[in-house]
Coordinates of C-alpha atoms in Angstrom, one line a residue:
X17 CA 0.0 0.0 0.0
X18 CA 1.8 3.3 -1.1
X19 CA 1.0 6.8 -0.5
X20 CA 0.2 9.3 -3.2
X21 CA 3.7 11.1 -3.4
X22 CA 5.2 8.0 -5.8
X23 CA 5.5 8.7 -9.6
X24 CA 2.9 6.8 -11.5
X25 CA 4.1 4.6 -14.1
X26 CA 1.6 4.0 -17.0
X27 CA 2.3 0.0 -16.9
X28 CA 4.3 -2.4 -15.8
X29 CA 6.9 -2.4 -18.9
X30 CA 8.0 1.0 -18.3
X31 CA 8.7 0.2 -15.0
X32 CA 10.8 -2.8 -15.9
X33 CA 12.5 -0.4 -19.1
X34 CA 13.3 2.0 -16.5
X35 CA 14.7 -0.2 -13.6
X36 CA 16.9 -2.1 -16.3
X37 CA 18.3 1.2 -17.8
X38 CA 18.9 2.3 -14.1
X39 CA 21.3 -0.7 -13.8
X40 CA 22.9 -0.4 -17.0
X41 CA 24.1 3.2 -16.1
X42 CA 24.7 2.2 -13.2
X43 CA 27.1 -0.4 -14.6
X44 CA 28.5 2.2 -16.9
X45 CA 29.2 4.8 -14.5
X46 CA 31.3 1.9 -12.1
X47 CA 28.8 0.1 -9.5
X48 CA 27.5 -3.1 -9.5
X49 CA 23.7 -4.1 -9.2
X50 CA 24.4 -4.9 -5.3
X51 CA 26.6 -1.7 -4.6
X52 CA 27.8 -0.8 -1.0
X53 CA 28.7 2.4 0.5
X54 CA 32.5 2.3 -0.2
X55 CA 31.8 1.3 -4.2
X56 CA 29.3 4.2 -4.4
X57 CA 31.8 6.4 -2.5
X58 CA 34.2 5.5 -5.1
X59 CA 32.1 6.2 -8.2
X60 CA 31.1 9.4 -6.8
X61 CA 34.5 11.0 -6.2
X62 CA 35.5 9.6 -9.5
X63 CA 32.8 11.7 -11.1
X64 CA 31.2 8.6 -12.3
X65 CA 28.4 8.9 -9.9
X66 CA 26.1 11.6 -8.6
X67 CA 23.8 11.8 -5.8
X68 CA 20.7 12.4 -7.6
X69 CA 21.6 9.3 -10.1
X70 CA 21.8 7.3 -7.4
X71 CA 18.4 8.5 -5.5
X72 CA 16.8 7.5 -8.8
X73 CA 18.0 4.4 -9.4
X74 CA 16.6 3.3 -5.9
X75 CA 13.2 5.2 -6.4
X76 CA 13.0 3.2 -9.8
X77 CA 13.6 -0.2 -7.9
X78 CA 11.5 0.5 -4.6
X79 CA 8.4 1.5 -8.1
X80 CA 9.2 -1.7 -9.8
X81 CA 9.3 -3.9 -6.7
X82 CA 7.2 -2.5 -3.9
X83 CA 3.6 -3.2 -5.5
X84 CA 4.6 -7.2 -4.5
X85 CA 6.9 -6.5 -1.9
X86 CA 5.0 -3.6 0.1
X87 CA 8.3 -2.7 1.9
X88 CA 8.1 0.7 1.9
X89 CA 5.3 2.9 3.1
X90 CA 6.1 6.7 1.7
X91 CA 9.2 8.4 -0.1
X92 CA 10.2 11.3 1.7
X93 CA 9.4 13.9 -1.0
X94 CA 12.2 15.9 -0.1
X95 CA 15.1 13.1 -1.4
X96 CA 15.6 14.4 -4.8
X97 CA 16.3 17.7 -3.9
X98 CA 18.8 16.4 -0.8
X99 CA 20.7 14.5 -3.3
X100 CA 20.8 17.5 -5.4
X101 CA 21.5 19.8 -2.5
X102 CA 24.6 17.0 -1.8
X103 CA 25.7 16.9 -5.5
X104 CA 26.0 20.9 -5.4
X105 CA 27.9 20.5 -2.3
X106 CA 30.3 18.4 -3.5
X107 CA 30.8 19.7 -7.1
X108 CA 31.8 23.0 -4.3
X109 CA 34.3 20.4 -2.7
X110 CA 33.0 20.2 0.0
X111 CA 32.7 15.9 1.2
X112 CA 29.9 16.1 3.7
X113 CA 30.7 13.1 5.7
X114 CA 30.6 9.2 5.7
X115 CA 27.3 8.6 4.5
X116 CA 27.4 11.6 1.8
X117 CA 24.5 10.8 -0.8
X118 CA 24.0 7.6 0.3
X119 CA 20.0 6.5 0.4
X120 CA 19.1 5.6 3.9
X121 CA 15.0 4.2 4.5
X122 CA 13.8 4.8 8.3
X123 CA 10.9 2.3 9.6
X124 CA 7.8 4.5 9.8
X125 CA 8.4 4.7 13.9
X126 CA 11.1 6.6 13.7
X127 CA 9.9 10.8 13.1
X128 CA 11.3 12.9 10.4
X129 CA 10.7 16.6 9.8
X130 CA 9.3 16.2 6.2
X131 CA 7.1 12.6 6.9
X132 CA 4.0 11.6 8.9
X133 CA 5.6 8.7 11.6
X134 CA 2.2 6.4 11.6
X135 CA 4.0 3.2 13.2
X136 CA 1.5 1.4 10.6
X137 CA -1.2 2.5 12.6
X138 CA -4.0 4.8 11.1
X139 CA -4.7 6.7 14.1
X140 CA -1.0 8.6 13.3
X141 CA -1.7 8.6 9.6
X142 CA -1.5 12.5 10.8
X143 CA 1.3 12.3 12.8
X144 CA 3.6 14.6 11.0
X145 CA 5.4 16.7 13.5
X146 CA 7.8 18.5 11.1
X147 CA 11.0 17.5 13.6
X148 CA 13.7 14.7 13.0
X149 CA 14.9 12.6 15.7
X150 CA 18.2 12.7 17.1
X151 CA 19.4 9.8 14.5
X152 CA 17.8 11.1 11.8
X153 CA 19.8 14.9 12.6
X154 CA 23.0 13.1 12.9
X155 CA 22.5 11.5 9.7
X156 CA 21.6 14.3 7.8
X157 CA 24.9 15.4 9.2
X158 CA 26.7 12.8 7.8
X159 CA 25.7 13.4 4.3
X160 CA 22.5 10.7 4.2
X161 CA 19.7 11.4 2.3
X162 CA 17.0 10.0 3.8
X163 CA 14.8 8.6 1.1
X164 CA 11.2 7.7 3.0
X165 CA 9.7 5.2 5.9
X166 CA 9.6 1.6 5.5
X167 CA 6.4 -0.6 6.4
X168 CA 6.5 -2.3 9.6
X169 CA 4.8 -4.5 11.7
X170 CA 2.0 -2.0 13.3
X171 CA 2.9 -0.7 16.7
X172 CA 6.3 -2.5 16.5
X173 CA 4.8 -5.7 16.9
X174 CA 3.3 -4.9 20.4
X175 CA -0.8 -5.4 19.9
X176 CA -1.9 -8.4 19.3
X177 CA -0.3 -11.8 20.7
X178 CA -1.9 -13.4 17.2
X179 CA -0.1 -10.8 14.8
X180 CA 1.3 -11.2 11.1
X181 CA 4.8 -9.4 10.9
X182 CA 4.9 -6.6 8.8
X183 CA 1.5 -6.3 8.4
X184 CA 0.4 -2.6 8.9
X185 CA -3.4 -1.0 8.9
X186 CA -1.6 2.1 6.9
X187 CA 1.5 -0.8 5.3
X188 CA -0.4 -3.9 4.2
X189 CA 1.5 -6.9 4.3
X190 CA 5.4 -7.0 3.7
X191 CA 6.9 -9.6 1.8
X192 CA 9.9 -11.3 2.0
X193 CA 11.9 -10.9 -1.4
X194 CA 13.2 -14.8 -1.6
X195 CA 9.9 -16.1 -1.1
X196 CA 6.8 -13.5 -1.6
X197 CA 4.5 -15.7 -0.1
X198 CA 7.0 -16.0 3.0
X199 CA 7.4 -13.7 6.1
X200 CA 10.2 -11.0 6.0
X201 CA 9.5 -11.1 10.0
X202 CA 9.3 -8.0 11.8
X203 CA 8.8 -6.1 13.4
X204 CA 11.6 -3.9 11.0
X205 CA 10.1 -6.4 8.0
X206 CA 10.0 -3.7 5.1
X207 CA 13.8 -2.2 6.3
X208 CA 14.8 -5.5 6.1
X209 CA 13.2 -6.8 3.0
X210 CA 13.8 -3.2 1.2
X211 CA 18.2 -3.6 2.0
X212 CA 17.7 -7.3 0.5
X213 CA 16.0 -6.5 -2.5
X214 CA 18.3 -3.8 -3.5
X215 CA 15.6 -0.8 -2.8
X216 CA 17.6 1.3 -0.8
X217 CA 21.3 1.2 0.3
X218 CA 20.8 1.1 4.1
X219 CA 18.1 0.8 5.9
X220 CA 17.6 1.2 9.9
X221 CA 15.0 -0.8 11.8
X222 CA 14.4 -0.9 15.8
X223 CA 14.3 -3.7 18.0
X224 CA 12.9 -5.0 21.3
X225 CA 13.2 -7.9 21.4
X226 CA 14.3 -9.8 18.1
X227 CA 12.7 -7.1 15.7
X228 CA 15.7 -6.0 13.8
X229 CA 18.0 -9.2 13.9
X230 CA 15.1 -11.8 13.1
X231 CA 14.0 -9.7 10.0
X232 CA 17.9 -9.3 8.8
X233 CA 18.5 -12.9 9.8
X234 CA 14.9 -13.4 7.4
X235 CA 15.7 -11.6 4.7
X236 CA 19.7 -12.3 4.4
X237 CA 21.2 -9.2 5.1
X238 CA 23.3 -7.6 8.4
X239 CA 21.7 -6.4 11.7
X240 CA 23.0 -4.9 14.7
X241 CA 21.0 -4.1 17.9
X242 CA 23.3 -2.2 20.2
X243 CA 23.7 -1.9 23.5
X244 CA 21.1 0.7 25.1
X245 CA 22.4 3.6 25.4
X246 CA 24.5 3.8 22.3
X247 CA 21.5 5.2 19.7
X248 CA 19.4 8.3 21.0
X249 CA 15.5 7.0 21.3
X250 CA 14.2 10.5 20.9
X251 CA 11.5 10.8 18.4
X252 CA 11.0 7.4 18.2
X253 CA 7.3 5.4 19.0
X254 CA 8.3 3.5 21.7
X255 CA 7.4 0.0 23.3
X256 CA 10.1 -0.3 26.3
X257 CA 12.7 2.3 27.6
X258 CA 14.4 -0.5 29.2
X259 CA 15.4 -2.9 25.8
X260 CA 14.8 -0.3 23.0
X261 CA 16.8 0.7 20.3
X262 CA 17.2 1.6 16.8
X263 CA 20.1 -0.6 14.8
X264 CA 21.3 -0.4 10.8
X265 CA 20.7 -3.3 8.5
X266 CA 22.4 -3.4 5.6
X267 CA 23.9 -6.3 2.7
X268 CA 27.5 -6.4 4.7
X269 CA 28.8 -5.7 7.9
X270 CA 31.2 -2.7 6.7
X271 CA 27.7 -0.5 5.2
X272 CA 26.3 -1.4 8.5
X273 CA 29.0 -0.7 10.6
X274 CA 29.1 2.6 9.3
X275 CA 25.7 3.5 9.8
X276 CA 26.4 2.8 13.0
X277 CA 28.9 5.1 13.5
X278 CA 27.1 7.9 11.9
X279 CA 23.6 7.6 13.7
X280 CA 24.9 6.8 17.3
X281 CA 25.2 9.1 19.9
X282 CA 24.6 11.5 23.3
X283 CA 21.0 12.6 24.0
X284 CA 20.2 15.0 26.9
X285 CA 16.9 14.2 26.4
X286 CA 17.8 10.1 26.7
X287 CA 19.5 9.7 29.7
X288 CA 20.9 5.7 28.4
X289 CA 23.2 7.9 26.2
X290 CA 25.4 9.2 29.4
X291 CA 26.2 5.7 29.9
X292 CA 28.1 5.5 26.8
X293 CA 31.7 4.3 26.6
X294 CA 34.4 6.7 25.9
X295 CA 35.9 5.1 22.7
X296 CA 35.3 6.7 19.5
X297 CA 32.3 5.8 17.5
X298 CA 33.6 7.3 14.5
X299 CA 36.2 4.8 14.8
X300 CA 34.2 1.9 14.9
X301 CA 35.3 0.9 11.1
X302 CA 38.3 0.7 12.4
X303 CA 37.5 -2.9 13.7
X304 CA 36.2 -4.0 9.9
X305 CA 39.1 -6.1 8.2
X306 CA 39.4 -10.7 7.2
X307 CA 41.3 -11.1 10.2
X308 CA 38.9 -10.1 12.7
X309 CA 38.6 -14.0 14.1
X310 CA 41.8 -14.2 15.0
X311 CA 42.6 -15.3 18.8
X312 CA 38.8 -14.8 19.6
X313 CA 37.6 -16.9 21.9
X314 CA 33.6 -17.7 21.1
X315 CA 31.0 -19.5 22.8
X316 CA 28.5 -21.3 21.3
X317 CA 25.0 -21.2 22.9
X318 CA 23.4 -24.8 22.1
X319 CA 20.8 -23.8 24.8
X320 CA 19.4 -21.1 21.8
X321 CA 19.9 -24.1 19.1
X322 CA 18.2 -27.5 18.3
X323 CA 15.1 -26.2 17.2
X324 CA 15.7 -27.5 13.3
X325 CA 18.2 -30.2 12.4
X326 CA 18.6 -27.6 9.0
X327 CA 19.5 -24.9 10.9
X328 CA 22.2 -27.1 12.9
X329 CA 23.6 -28.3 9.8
X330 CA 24.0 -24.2 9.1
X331 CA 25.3 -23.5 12.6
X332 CA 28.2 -26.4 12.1
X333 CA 29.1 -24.7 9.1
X334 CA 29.5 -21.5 10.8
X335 CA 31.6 -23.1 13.6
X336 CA 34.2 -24.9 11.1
X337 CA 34.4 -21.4 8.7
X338 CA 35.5 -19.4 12.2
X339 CA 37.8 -21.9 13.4
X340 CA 39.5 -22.0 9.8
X341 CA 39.6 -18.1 10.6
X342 CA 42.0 -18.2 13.4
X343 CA 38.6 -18.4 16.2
X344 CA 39.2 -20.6 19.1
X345 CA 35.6 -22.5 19.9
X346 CA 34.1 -23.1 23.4
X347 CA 31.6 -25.5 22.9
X348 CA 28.0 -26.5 24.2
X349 CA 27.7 -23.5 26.6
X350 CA 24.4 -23.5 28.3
X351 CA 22.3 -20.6 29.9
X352 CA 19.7 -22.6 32.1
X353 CA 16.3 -19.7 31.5
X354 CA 14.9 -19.1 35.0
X355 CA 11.2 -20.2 36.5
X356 CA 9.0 -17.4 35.3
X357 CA 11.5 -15.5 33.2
X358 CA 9.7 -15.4 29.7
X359 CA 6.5 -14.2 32.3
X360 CA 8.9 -11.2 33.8
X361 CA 10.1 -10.3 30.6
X362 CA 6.5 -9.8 29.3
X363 CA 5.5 -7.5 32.5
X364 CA 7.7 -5.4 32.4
X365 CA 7.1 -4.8 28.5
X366 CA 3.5 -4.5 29.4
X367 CA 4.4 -1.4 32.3
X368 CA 6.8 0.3 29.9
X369 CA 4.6 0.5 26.7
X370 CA 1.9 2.0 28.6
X371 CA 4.3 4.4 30.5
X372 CA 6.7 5.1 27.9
X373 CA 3.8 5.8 24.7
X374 CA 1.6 7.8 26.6
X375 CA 4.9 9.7 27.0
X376 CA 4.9 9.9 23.6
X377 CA 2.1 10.7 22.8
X378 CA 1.8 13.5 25.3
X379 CA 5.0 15.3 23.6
X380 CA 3.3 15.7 20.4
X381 CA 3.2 18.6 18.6
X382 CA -0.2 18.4 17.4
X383 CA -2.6 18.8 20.3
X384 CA -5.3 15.8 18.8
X385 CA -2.6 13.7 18.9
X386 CA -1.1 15.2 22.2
X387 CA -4.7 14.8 24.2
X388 CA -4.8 10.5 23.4
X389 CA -3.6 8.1 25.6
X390 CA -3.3 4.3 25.2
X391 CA -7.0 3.6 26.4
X392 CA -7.7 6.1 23.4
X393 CA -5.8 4.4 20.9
X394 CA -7.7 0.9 22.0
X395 CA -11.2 2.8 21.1
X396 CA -9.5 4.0 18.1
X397 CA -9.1 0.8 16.9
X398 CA -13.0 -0.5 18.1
X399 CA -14.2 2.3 16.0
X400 CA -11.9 1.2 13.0
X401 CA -12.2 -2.6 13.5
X402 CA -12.7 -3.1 10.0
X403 CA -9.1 -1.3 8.9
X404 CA -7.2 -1.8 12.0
X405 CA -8.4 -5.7 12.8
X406 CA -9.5 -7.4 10.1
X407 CA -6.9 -10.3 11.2
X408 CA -5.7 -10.0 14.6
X409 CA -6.9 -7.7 17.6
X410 CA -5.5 -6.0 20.4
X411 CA -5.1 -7.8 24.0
X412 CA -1.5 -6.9 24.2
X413 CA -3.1 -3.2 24.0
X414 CA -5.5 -4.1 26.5
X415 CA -3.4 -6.1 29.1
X416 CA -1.0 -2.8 28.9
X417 CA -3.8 -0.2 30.1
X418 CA -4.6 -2.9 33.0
X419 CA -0.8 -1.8 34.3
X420 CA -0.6 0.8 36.8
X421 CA 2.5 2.8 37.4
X422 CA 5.8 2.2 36.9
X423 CA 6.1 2.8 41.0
X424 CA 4.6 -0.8 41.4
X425 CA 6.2 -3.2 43.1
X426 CA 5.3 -5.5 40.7
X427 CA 6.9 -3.9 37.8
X428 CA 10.2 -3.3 39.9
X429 CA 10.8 -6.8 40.6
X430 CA 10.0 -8.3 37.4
X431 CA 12.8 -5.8 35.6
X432 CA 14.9 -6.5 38.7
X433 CA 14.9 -9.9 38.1
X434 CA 14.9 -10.1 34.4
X435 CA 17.9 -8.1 33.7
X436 CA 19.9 -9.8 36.5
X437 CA 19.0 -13.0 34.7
X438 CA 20.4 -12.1 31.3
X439 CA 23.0 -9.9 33.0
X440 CA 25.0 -10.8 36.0
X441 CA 23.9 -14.5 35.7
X442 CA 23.4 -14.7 31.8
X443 CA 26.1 -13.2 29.4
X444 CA 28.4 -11.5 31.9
X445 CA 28.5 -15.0 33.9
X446 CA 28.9 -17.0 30.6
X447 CA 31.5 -14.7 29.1
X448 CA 33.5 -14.8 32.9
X449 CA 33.1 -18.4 33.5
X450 CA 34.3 -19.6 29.8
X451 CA 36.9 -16.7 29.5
X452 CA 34.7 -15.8 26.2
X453 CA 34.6 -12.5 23.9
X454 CA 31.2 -13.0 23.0
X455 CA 28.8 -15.9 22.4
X456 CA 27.3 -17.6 18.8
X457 CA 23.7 -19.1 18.0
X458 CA 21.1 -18.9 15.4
X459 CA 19.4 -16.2 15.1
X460 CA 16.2 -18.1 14.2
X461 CA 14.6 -20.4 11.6
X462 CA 14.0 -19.9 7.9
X463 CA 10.8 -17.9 7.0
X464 CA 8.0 -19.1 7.4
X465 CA 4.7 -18.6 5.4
X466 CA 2.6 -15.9 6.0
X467 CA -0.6 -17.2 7.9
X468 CA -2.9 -13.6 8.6
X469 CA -5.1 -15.9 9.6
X470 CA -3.0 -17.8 12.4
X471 CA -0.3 -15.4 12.6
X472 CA 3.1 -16.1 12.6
X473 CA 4.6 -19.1 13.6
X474 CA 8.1 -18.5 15.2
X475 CA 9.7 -21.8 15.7
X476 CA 12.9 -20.7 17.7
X477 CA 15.5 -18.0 18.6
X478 CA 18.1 -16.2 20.4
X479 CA 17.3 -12.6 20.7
X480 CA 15.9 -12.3 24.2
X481 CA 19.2 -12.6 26.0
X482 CA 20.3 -10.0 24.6
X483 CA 17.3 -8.0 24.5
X484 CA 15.8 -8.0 28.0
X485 CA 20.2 -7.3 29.3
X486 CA 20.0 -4.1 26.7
X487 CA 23.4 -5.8 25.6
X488 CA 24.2 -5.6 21.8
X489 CA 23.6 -8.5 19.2
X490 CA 25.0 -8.7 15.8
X491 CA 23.0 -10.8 13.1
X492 CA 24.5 -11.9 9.4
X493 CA 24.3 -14.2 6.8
X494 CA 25.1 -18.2 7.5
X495 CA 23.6 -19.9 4.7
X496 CA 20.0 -20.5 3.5
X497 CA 17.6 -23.7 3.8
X498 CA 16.1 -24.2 0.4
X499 CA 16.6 -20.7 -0.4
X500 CA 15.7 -19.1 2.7
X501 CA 18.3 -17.1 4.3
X502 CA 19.1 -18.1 8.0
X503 CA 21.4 -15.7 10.3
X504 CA 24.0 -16.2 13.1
X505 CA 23.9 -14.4 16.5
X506 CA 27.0 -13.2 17.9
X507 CA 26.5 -10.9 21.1
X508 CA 28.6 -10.3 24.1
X509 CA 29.1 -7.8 27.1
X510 CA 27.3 -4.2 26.9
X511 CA 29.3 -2.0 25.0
X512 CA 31.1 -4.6 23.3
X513 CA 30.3 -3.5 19.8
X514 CA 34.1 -3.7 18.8
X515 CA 35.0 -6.9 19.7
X516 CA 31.5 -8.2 17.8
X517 CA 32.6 -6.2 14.8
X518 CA 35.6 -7.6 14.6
X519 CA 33.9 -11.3 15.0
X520 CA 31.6 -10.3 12.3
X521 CA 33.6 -8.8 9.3
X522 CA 36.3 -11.9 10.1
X523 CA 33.0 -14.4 9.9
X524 CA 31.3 -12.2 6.8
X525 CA 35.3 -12.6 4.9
X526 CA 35.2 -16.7 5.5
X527 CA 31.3 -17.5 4.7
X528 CA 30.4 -15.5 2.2
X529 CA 28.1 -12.7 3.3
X530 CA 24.9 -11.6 1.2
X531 CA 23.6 -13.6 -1.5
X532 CA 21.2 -12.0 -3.1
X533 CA 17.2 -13.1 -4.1
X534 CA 16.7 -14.0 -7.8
X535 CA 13.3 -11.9 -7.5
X536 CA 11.4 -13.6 -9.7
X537 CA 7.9 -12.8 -9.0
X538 CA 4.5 -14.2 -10.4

């Protein structure tokens, strides 16, 4: 479902005359179909590439591709003339930074000053509130141009406990480019699908709890969730204050790295930021390079495996292609889940969403908007049953506004006691006791098909542990099961984005990386 601001294209030929002519100057003027950020750099300082060229190339692909895909909800109709603005700059001299003229899609719950922010939901279809968040500022800084808002699950995933992922009242259904008629998961489904299918260079997605790494993992491409603290969550819809984050996704580990680098930062206004380490951000490419494995020592988390003898096969793979890269392998290490911890981890999400949207919501510029609360949005959707739930419905929404305040006891002890699980007695005891730099597993199972109907049907992961610590997880290609791309986890202490980079880029040089869908649609 697209809103009105794309070009119409009289049929489908055009479309496909266009798209092929975009990649045949592309080719000319020195990147390939699959181009990353340093390749585009290349071309542009060359003078074989501009910005604009580039902008349209990708509004060309996300026209040709989106009507099956439904990964993107708007353009930002501002992203021609930033590309133009960047081109002018440049042809000035003037280099504006590490992402200059590179296209960069946001998922629609993260605000921009020139797009409405809906998180899929109709009730913020008006939701423009003219302002970018924090990330969004720094990577205008660094020379982005943001080119629109990808489809998401709606709310982030949080309403219904019977949910499709990437389905959105204002989105439709997102699509997973290997499979259409498979699940890109979500909740960051159409920033994920979009990087895979070549519609945008980068992409940046937000996570909770498995929401950018499982739709990377899905989709084949690169996903970091950092540690809390390191990304500003101004501006952004919010589920929990306590696990949330935005994170880049992108086709390698070097494009997503440096997204990273350029969106991350302090926040007066997000107090997680003052906990940030000291080292350099801008020097987190530093830590890119083939011999990242070297001396590493790596745990692998068979507790988060065994839920698909295919996967396993995958995860064996994995193992043998780090050792060969210099990676010393600590085997079968277990983290034995506490009584009630999957029940402590929900409460707490259920205390924070309430707190932490009606927040939101209360900060809004427009005074409609500003006046709702939760228990408003919940009559919202009543009222618009037939757009808003014509699959799934909205207990999560309801067994939120049955929470009281976040001065509970209740609430208290269930974050006490989560974080201290997957904390001090999950990945900082695991690390400690094995003398680890960070720990291996699946990230999940291959896509599975979309059931509206049923919802979706999640077979197994690894994304809680470091979720519900606020600890940073790193997702990227392993291999695919009959031609679905499956991902490997590889997290470790907060703050310990280096060391995973390094692990990464050295596992990305001996596997292979992104293999890209054949896109071949009915």
């Amino acid at each position: 479902m697209l809103q009105a601001n794309f070009r119409t294209f009289a049929t489908v030929a055009a479309l496909a005359a266009l798209i092929l002519s975009a990649a045949r100057t592309g080719a000319e003027e020195g990147y390939s179909e699959w181009p990353g950020v340093a390749e585009l750099h290349q071309a542009m300082r060359a003078g074989e590439l501009s910005a604009a060229v580039l902008v349209e190339r990708q509004i060309a692909r996300i026209e040709l591709l989106n009507p099956e895909l439904n990964a993107v909800i708007a353009l930002d109709p501002t992203a021609r003339a930033q590309a133009r603005a960047l081109d002018a700059r440049l042809a000035d001299g003037e280099w504006t930074g590490p992402l200059h003229g590179i296209p960069v899609l946001l998922k629609d719950n993260i605000e921009t000053r020139d797009q409405p922010t809906t998180a899929g939901s109709l009730a913020l279809a008006e939701n423009a509130t003219g302002r970018d968040a924090p990330l969004v500022a720094r990577l205008r800084e660094a020379g982005a141009v943001i080119l629109g808002k990808a489809n998401l699950s709606e709310w982030a995933n949080f309403r219904s406990e019977r949910s499709s992922s990437g389905w959105s009242a204002v989105g439709g259904q997102t699509r997973n480019p290997y499979d259409p008629s498979r699940s890109p998961c979500g909740s960051s489904s159409g920033s994920g699908a979009a990087a895979a299918a070549g519609m945008t260079v980068l992409a940046i997605g937000t996570e909770t709890n498995g929401s950018v790494v499982c739709p990377a993992s899905a989709n084949g491409v690169v996903g970091i969730k950092p540690s809390v603290g390191l990304v500003s969550r101004t501006h952004i819809v919010p589920i929990s204050h306590s696990q949330d984050t935005a994170g880049p996704m992108a086709r390698s580990v070097h494009d997503a790295v440096v997204l990273l680098a350029a969106m991350a930062g302090a926040d007066e206004a997000d107090p997680a930021t003052a906990e940030r380490p000291e080292w350099a951000l801008d020097h987190l490419p530093a830590h890119l390079g083939a011999e990242g494995l070297e001396g590493k020592r790596v745990g692998v988390l068979r507790s988060s495996a065994g839920f698909h003898s295919d996967v396993d096969e995958l995860l064996e793979a994995a193992i043998d292609s780090m050792r060969a890269g210099g990676a010393e392998i600590v085997d079968d290490v277990e983290w034995e889940t506490p009584d009630g911890f999957y029940g402590q981890a929900y409460e707490v999400l259920l205390y924070e969403f309430k707190h932490d949207l009606n927040a939101y919501l209360a900060g809004l510029p427009d005074p409609e908007l500003s006046g709702m609360a939760l228990t408003d949005l919940i009559e919202f959707n009543r009222n618009q049953a037939e757009a808003e739930m014509p699959w799934f419905d909205q207990e999560i929404f309801e067994q939120a506004q049955a929470k009281g305040p976040l001065s509970d006891e209740a609430y208290k002890e269930a974050l006490a006691e989560a974080q201290k699980a997957t904390r001090e007695d999950g990945i900082d005891k695991l690390l400690a006791e094995h003398d680890l730099d960070a720990l291996i597993a699946p990230t999940g199972s291959a896509a599975w098909t979309i059931d509206l109907i049923n919802g979706d049907h999640f077979i197994g992961g690894s994304s809680s542990l470091a979720a519900v610590s606020g600890y940073p997880n790193i997702t990227l290609p392993m291999g695919q099961i009959h031609g679905m791309p499956v991902g490997l986890s590889i997290f470790g202490a907060r703050f310990s984005e280096p060391v995973l980079i390094e692990i990464a880029s050295g596992f990305e040089h001996a596997a292979g990386g992104f293999s890209p869908p054949e896109l071949q649609f009915p």
